[in-house]
Each structure stands twice: as structure tokens, then as C-alpha cells.
PDB file of C-alpha atoms and ligand atoms in Angstrom:
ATOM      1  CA  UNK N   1      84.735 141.054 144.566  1.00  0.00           C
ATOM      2  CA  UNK N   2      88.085 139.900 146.039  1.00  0.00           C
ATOM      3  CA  UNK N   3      88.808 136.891 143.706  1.00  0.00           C
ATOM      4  CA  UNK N   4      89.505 134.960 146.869  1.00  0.00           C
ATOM      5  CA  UNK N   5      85.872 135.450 148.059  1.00  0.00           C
ATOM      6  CA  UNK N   6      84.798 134.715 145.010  1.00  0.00           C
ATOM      7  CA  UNK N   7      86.457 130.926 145.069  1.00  0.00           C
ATOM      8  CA  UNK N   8      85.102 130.186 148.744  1.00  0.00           C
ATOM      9  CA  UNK N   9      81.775 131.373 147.719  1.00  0.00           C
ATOM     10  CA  UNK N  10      81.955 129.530 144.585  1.00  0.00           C
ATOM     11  CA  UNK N  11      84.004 126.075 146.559  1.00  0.00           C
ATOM     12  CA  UNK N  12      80.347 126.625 149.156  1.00  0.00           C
ATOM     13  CA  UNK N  13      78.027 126.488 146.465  1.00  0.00           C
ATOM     14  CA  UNK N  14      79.503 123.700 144.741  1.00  0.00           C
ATOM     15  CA  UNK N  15      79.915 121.127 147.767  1.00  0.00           C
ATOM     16  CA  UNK N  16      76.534 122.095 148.981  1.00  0.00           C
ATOM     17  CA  UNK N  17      75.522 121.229 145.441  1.00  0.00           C
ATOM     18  CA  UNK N  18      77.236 118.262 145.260  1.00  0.00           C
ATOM     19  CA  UNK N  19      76.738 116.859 148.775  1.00  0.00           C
ATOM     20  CA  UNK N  20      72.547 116.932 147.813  1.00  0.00           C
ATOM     21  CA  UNK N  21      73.330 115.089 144.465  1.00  0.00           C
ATOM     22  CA  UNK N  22      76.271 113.140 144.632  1.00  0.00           C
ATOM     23  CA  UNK N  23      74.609 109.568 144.399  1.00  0.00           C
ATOM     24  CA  UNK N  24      72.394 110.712 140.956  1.00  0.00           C
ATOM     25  CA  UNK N  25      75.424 112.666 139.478  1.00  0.00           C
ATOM     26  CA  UNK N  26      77.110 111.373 136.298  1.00  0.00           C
ATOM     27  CA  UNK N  27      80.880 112.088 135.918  1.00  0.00           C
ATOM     28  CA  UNK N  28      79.935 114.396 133.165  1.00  0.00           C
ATOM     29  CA  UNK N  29      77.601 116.651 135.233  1.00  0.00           C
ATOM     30  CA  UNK N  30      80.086 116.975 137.745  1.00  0.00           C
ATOM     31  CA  UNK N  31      82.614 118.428 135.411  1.00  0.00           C
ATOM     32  CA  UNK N  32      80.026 120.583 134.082  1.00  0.00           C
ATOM     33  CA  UNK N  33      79.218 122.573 137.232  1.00  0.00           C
ATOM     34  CA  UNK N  34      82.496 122.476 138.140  1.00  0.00           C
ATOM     35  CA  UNK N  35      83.381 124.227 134.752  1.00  0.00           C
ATOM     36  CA  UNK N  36      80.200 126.510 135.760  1.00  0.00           C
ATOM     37  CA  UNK N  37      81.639 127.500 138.964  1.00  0.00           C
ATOM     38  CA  UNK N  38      85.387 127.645 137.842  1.00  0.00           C
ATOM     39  CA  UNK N  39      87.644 130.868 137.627  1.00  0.00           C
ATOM     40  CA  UNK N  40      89.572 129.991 134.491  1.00  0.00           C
ATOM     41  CA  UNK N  41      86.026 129.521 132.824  1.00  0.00           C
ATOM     42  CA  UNK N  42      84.523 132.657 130.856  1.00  0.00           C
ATOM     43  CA  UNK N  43      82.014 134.695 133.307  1.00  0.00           C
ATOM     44  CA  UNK N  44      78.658 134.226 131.937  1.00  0.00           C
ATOM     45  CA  UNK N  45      78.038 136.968 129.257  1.00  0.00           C
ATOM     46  CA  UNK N  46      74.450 137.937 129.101  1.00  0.00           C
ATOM     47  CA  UNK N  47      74.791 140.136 126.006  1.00  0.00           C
ATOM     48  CA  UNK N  48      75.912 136.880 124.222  1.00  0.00           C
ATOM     49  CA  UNK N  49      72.854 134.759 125.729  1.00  0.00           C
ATOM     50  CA  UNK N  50      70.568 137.473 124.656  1.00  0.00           C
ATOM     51  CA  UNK N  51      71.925 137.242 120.637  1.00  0.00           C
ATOM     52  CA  UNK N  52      71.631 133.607 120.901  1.00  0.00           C
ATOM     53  CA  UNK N  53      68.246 133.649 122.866  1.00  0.00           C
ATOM     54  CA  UNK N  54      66.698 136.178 120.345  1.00  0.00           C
ATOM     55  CA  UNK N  55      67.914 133.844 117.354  1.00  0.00           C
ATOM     56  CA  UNK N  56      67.235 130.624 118.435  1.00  0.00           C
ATOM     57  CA  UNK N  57      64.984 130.276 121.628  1.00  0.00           C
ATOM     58  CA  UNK N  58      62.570 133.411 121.801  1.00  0.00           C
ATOM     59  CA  UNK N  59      60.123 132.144 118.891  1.00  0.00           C
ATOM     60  CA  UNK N  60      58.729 129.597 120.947  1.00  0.00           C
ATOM     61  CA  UNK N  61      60.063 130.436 124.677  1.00  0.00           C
ATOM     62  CA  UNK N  62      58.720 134.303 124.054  1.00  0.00           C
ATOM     63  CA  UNK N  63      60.150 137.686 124.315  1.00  0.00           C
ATOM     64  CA  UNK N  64      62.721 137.624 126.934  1.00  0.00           C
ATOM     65  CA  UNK N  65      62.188 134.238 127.716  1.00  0.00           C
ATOM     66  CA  UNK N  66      57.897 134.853 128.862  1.00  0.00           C
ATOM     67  CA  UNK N  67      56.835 131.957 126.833  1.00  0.00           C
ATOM     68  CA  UNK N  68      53.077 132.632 125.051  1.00  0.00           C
ATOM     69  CA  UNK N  69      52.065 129.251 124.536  1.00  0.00           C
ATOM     70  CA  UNK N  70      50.853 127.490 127.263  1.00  0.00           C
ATOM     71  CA  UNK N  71      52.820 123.942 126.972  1.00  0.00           C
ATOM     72  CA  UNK N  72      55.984 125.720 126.365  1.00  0.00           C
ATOM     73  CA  UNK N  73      57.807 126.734 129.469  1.00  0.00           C
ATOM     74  CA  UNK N  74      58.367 130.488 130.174  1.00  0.00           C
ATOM     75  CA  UNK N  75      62.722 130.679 131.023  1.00  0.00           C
ATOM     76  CA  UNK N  76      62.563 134.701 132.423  1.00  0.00           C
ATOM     77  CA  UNK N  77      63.432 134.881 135.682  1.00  0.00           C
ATOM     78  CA  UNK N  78      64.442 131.195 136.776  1.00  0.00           C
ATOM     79  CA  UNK N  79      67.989 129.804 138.556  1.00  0.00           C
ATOM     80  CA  UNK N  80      70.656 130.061 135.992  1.00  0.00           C
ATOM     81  CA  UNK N  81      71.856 126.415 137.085  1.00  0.00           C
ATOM     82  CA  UNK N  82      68.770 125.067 136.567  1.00  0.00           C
ATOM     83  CA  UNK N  83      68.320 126.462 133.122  1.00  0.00           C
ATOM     84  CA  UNK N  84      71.991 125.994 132.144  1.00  0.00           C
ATOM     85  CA  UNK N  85      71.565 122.185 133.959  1.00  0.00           C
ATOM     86  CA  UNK N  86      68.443 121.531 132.103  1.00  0.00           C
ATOM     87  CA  UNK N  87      70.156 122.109 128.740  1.00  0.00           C
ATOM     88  CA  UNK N  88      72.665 120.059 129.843  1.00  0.00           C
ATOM     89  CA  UNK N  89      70.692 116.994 130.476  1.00  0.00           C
ATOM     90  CA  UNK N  90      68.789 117.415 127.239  1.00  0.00           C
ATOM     91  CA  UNK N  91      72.201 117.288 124.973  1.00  0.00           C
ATOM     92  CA  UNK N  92      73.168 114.134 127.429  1.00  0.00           C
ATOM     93  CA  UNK N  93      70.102 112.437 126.600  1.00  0.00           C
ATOM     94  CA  UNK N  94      69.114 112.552 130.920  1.00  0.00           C
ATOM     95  CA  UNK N  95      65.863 114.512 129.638  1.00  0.00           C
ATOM     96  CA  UNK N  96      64.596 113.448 126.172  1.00  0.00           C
ATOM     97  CA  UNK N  97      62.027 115.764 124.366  1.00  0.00           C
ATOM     98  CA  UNK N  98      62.024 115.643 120.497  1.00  0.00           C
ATOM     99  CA  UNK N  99      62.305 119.661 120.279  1.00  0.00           C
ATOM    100  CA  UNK N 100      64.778 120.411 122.922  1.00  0.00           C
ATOM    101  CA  UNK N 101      67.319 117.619 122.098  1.00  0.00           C
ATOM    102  CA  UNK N 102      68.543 118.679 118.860  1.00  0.00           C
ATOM    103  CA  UNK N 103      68.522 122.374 120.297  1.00  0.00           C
ATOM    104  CA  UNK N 104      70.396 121.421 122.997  1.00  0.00           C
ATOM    105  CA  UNK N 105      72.879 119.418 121.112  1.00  0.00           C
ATOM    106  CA  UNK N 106      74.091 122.544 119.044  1.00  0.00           C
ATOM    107  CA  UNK N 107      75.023 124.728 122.372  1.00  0.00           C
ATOM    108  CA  UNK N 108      78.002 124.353 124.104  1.00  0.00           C
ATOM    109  CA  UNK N 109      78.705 124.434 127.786  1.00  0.00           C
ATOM    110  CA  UNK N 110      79.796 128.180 127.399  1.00  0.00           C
ATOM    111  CA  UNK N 111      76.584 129.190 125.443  1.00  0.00           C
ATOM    112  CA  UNK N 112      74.548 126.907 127.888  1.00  0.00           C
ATOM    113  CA  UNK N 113      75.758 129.329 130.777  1.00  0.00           C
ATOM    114  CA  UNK N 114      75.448 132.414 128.654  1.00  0.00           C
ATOM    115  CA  UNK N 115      71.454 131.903 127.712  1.00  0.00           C
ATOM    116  CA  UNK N 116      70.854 130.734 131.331  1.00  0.00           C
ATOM    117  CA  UNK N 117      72.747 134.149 132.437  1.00  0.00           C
ATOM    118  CA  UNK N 118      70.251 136.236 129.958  1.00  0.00           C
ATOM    119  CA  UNK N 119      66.826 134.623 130.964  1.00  0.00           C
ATOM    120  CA  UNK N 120      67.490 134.613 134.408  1.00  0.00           C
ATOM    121  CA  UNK N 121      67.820 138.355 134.823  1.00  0.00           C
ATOM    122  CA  UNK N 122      64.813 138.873 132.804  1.00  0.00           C
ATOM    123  CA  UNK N 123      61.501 139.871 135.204  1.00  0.00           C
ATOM    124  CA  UNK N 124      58.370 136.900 134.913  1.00  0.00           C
ATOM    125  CA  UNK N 125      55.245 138.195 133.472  1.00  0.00           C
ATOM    126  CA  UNK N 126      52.617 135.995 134.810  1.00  0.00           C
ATOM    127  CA  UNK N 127      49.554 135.497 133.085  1.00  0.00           C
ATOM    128  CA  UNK N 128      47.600 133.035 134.683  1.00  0.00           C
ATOM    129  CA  UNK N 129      45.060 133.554 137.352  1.00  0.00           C
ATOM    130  CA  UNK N 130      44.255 131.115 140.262  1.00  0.00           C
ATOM    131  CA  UNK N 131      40.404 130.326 140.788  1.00  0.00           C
ATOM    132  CA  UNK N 132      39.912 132.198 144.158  1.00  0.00           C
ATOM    133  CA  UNK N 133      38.912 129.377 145.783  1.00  0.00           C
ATOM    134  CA  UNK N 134      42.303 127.723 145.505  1.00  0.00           C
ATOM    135  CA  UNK N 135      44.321 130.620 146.535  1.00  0.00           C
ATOM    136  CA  UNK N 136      44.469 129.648 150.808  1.00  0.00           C
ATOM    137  CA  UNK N 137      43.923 126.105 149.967  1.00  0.00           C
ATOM    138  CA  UNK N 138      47.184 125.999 147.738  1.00  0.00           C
ATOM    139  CA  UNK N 139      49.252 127.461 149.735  1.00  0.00           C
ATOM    140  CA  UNK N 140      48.693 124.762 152.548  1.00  0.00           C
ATOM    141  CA  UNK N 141      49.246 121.796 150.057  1.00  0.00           C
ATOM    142  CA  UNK N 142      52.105 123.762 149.164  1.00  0.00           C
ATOM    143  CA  UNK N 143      53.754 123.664 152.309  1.00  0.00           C
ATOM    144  CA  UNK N 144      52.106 120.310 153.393  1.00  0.00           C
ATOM    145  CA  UNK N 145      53.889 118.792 150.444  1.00  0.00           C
ATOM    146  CA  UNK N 146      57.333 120.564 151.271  1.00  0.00           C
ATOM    147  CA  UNK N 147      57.477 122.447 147.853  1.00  0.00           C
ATOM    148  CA  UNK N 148      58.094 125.461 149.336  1.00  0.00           C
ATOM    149  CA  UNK N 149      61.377 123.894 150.937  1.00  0.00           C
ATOM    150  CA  UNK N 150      62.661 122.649 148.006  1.00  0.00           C
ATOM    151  CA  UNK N 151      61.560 125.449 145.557  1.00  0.00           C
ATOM    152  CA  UNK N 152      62.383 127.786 148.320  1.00  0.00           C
ATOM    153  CA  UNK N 153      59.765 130.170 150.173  1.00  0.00           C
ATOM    154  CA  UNK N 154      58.250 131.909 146.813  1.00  0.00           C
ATOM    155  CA  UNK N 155      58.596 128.497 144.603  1.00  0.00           C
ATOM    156  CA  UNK N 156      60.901 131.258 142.681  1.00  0.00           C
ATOM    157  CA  UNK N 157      63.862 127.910 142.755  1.00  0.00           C
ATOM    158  CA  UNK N 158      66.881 127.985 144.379  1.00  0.00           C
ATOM    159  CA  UNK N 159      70.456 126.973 142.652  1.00  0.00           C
ATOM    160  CA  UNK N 160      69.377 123.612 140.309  1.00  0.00           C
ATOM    161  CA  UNK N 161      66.106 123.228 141.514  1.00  0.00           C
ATOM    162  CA  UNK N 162      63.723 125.610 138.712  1.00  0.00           C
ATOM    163  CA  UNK N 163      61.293 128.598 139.163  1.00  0.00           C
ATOM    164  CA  UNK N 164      57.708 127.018 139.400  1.00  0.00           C
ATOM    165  CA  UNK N 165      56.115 130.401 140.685  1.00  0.00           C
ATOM    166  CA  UNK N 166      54.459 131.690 137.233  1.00  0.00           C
ATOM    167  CA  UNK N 167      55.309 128.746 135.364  1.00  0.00           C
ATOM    168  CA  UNK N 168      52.088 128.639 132.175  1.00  0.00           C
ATOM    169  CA  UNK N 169      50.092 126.207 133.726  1.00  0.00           C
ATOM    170  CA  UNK N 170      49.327 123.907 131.158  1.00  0.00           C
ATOM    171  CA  UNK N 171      53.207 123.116 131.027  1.00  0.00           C
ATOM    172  CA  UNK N 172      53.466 123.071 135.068  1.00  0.00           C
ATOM    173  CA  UNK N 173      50.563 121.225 135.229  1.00  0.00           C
ATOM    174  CA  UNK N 174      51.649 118.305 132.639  1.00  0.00           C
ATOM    175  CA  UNK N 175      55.295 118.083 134.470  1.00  0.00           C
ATOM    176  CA  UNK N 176      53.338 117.275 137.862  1.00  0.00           C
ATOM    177  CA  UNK N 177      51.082 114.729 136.002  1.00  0.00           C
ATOM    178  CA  UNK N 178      54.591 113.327 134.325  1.00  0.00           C
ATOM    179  CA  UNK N 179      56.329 112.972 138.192  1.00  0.00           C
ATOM    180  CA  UNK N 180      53.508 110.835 139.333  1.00  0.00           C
ATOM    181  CA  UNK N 181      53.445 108.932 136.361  1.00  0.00           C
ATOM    182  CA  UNK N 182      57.210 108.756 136.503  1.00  0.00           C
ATOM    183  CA  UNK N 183      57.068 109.697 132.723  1.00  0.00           C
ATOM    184  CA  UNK N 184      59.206 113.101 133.062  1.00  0.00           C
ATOM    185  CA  UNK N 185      62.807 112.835 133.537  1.00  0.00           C
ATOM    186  CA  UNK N 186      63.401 113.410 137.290  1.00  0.00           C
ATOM    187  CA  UNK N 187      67.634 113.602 138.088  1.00  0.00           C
ATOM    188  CA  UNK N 188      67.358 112.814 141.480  1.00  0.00           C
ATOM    189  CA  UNK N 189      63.794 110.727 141.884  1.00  0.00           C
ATOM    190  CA  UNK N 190      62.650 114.170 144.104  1.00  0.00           C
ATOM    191  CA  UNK N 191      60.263 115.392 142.037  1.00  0.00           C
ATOM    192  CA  UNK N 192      58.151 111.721 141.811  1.00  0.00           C
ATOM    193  CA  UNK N 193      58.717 110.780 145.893  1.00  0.00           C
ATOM    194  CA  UNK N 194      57.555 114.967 146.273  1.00  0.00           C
ATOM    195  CA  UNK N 195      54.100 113.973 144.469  1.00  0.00           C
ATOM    196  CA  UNK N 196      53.382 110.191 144.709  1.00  0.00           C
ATOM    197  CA  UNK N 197      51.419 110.579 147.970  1.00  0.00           C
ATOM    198  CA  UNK N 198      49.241 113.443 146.503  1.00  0.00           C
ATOM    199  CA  UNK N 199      46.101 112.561 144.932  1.00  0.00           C
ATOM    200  CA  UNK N 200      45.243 113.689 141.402  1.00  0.00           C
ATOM    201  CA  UNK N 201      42.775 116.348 142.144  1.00  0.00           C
ATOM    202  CA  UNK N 202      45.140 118.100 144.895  1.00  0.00           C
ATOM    203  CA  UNK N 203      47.639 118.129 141.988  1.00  0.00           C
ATOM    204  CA  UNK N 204      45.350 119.924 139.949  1.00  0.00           C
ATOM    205  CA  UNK N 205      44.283 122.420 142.796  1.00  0.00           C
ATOM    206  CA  UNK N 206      48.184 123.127 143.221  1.00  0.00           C
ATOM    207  CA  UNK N 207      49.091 123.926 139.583  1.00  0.00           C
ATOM    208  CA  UNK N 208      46.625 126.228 139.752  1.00  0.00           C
ATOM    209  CA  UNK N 209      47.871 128.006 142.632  1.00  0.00           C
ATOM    210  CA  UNK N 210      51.339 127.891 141.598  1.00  0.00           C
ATOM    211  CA  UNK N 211      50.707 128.698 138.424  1.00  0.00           C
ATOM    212  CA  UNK N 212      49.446 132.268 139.355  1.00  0.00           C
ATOM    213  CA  UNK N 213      51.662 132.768 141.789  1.00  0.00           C
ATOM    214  CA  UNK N 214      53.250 136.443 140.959  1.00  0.00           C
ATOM    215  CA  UNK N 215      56.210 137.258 143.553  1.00  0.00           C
ATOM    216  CA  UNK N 216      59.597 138.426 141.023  1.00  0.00           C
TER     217      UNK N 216
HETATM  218  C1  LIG B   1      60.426 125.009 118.533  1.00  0.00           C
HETATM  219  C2  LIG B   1      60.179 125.509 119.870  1.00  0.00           C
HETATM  220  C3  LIG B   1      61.370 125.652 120.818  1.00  0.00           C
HETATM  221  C4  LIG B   1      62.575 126.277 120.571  1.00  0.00           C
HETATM  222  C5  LIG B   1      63.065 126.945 119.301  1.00  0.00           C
HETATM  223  C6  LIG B   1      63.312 126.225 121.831  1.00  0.00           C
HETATM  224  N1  LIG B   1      62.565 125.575 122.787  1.00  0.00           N
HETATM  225 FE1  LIG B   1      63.163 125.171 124.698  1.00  0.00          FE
HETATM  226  N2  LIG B   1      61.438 124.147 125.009  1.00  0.00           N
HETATM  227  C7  LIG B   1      60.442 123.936 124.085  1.00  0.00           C
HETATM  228  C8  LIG B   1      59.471 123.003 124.627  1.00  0.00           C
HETATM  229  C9  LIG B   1      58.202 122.512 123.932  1.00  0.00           C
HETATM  230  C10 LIG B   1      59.922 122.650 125.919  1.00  0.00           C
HETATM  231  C11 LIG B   1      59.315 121.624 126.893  1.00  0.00           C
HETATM  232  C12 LIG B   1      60.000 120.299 126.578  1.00  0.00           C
HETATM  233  C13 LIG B   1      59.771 119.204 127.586  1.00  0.00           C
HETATM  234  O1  LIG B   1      58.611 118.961 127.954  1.00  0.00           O
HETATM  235  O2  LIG B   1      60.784 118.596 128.016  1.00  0.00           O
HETATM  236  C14 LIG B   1      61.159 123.382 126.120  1.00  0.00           C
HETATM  237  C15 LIG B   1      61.908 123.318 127.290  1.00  0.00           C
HETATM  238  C16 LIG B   1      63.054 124.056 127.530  1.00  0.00           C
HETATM  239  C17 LIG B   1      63.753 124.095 128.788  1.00  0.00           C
HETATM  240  C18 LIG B   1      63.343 123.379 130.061  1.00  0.00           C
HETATM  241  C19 LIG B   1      62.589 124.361 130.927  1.00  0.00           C
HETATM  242  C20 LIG B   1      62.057 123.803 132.189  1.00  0.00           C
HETATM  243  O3  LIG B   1      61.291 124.533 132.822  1.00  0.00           O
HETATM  244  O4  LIG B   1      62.415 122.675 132.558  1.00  0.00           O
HETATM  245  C21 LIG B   1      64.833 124.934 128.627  1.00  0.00           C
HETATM  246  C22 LIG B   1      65.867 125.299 129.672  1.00  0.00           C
HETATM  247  C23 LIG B   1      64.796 125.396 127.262  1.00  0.00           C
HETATM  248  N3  LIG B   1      63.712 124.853 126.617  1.00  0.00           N
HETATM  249  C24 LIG B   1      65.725 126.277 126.718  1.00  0.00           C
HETATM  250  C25 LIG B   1      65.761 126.614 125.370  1.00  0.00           C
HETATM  251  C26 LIG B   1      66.836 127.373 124.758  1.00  0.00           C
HETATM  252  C27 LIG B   1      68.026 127.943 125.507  1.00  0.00           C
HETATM  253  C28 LIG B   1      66.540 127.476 123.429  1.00  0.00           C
HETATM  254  C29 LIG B   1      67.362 128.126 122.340  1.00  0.00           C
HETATM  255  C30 LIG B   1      68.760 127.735 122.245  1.00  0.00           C
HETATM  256  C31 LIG B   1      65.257 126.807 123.222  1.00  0.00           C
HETATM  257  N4  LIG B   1      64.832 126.291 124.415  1.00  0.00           N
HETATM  258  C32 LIG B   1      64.588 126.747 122.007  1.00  0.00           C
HETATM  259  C33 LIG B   1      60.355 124.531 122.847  1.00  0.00           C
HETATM  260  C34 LIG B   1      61.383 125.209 122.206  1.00  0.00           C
HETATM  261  C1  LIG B   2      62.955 117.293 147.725  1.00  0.00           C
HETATM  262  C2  LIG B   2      62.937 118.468 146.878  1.00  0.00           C
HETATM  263  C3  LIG B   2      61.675 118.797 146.104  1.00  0.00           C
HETATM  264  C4  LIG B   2      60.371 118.841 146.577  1.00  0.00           C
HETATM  265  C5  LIG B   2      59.847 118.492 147.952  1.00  0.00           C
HETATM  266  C6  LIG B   2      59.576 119.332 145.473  1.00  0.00           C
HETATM  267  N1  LIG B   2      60.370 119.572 144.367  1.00  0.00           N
HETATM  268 FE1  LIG B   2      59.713 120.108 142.531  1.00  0.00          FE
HETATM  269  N2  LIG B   2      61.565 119.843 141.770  1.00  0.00           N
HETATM  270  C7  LIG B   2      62.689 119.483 142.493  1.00  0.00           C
HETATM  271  C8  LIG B   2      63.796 119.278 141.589  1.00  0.00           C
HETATM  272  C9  LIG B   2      65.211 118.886 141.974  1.00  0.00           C
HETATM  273  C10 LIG B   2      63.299 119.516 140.273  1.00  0.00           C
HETATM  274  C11 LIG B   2      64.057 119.367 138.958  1.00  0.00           C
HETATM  275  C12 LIG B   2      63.862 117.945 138.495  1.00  0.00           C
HETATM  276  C13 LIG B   2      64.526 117.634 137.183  1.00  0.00           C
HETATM  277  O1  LIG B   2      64.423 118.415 136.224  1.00  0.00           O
HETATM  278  O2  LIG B   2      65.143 116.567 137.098  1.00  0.00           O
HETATM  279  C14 LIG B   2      61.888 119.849 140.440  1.00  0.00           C
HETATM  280  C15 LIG B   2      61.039 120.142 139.372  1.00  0.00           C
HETATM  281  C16 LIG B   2      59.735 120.557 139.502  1.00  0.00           C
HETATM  282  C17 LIG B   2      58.857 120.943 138.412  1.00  0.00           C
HETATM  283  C18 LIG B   2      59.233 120.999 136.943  1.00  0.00           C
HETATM  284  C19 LIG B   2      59.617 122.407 136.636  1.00  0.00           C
HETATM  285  C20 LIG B   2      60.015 122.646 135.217  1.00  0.00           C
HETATM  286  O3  LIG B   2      60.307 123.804 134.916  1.00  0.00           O
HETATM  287  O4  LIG B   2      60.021 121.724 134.405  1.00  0.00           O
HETATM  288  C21 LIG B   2      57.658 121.299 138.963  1.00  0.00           C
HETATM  289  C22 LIG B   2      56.432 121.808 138.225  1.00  0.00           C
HETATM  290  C23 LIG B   2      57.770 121.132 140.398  1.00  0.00           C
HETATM  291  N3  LIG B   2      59.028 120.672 140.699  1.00  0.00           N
HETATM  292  C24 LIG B   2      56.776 121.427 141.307  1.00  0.00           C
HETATM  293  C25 LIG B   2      56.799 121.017 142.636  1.00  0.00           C
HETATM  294  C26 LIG B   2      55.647 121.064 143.514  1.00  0.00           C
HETATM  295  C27 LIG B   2      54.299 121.646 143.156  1.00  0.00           C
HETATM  296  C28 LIG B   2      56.043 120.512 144.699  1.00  0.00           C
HETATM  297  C29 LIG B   2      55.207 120.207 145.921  1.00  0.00           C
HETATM  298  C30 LIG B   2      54.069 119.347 145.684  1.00  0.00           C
HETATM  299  C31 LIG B   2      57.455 120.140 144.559  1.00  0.00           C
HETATM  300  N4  LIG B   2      57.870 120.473 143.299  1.00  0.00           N
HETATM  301  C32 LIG B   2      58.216 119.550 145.543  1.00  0.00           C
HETATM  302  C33 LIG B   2      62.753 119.338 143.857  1.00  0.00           C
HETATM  303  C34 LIG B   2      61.659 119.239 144.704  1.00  0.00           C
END
């Protein structure tokens, strides 16, 4: 690519970006993605993301990033920004968890982008399967509840906003339970307005139809 196109595509991205989240954003964040989107920043290098992954992430997020255990979040296949974003907030203390802090705190912005670069090329493996029951049903509350705009047509995220199609349940499923409760960290309040209005056992039926949801 022309690197002209390259800095209006990159200029579109970012303003669209920051036009959604310019009331939530710190100063930091903004400097961040602009650093993400910049020319005179490194290109993502996958290969690098992959060393680092296979060293320090894959034990507990799973070969190539398709997490085994079910409260740890499988990475393959999601929106670089919202992994690289994610990673972010957890060394800036936005999203606290006592594992994923101190990780976060030894990666720099460069090997941020580079292990969101690797797992989001990697293909999903999805494991879970949705009762059949819950299959039509889900995919109305999905679209009732305007995931599907958000998380775009296959929940498979869209720029910042993650992957959710796939996602282990037992992880998905506690993050819904922790946006009602307004216990998970939520960088623009979207997440907890999305699923304050939904009632507990509709929350339920829709982690289990995300959950096993298989589109790449
Ligand atoms: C000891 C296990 C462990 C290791 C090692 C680990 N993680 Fe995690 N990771 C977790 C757990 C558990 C969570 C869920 C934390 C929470 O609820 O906030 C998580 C969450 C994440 C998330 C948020 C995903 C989402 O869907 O919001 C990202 C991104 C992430 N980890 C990336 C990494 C990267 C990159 C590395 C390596 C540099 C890494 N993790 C190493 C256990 C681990
Ligand atoms: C207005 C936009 C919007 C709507 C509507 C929305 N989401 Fe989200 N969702 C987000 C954003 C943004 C995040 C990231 C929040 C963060 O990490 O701070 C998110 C995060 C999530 C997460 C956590 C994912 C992870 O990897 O940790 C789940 C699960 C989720 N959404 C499911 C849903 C479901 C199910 C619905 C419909 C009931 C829904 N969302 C509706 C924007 C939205």
C-alpha cells in the first residue's frame, strides 16, 4: 500500500475511534492508539508476538491463544486493538485482575501490539456447545439487546470492542454477570447500560448461545 493510503486509512480509523470514546479516554490512551496507528511506530511483528506469546501467555491462554480452561479467556482470533487495549488498561490499573496486572506491567506498548498482532491471526477453536433449545432464542436476545451492533454481525468484535463469538463460557458468562453487577471494569459504561435491562436468566440463555457460536 501507497503510504499515503495507508495514513488516511489509518487518520479514519483513529477519529472514528476517538469520536465513540472521547469523553472516557485518558490522555494516556489517546497517545497509545495514536502510537498504534502511527507511521514512525514499528509495524506490528507477529513473529515477535508469537516468541513472547509462547513464553509468557500460552500456558494459561492455550496453544495459539485457544485457552483450555474455562475461566481463562481464549485471545485467537479477536481485534488486535482490543487485545493490545486490554493490556493496556491492565498495566494502567483501568482493569485490575491480580494475574494480568503484573503481566501486563512487564510489556511495553511495542510488545503489547506485537502479541495482539500474533493472536489475532490465529483461527478460534470453539469448544462449547449451545443447548439446542437456546440456539433461535439467542440469537433474538442477541439482536434485541443490540450486541450484534456493537460486537458486529458475528459477535467476532470490531476495532476495540473484543471477539465474544467462541469466547469459553464460563469466562463470558462471569464478564456478563460482572457488567450487571458493575464489578468488571467497563471503559466506556457500554457494557453495564448493554445488560442492566436484561434479566438474569436471559443472561444465562445468551452466554450460552454466544458461547458456541462458531463463525471464524
Ligand atoms: C497465569 C495465567 C495467565 C498468564 C500467564 C497470562 N494470562 Fe492473560 N489472562 C489470565 C486470566 C485469568 C484472565 C482473565 C482476567 C480477568 O478476569 O480480568 C486473563 C485475561 C487476559 C486478557 C483479557 C482478555 C479479554 O477477553 O478481555 C488479555 C488480552 C490477556 N490476558 C493477555 C495475556 C498476554 C498477552 C499474556 C502474556 C504476556 C498473558 N495474558 C498471560 C491468565 C493469564
Ligand atoms: C454499545 C456497545 C455495546 C453493546 C450494545 C454490547 N457490547 Fe459488549 N462490549 C462492548 C465494549 C466496548 C466492550 C469492552 C469493555 C471493556 O473491556 O471495557 C464489551 C465487552 C463485552 C464482553 C467482555 C468480553 C471479554 O473478552 O472480556 C462481553 C462478554 C460482551 N461485551 C458481551 C455482550 C453481549 C452478550 C451483548 C448484548 C447483550 C453486548 N456485549 C452488548 C460494547 C458493547
Amino acid at each position: 500500500m501507497e503510504s499515503s493510503t495507508v495514513l488516511v486509512t489509518q487518520n479514519k480509523v483513529n477519529m472514528t475511534f476517538l469520536k465513540v470514546k472521547q469523553n472516557a479516554m485518558s490522555l494516556g490512551l489517546i497517545a497509545f492508539l495514536i502510537s498504534s496507528f502511527s507511521l514512525s511506530a514499528n509495524a506490528a511483528d507477529i513473529a515477535a508476538g508469537k516468541a513472547k506469546a509462547e513464553a509468557l501467555c500460552n500456558a494459561c491462554h492455550g496453544p495459539n491463544g485457544n485457552s483450555q480452561s474455562p475461566d481463562i479467556p481464549a485471545l485467537a482470533g479477536m481485534p488486535p486493538l482490543s487485545i493490545s487495549n486490554t493490556l493496556y488498561y491492565y498495566r494502567e490499573g483501568n482493569r485490575k485482575n491480580p494475574i494480568m496486572t503484573p503481566i501486563a506491567a512487564g510489556l511495553s506498548n511495542a510488545e503489547m501490539k506485537d502479541v495482539a498482532a500474533y493472536y489475532a491471526s490465529q483461527a478460534r477453536e470453539v469448544t462449547h456447545t449451545t443447548k439446542p433449545e437456546n440456539v433461535e432464542v439467542g440469537a433474538k436476545l442477541a439482536q434485541q439487546y443490540n450486541c450484534t451492533q456493537c460486537h458486529g454481525p458475528n459477535l467476532l468484535g470490531l476495532q476495540h470492542i473484543p471477539r465474544v463469538a467462541g469466547q469459553n463460557h464460563d469466562y463470558l458468562l462471569t464478564q456478563l454477570k460482572g457488567f450487571k453487577a458493575m464489578t468488571r471494569a467497563d471503559m466506556d459504561g457500554n457494557m453495564s447500560s448493554a445488560v442492566s435491562a436484561i434479566k438474569l436468566e436471559d443472561l444465562v440463555l445468551i452466554g450460552d448461545y454466544v458461547a458456541g457460536l462458531k463463525s471464524q
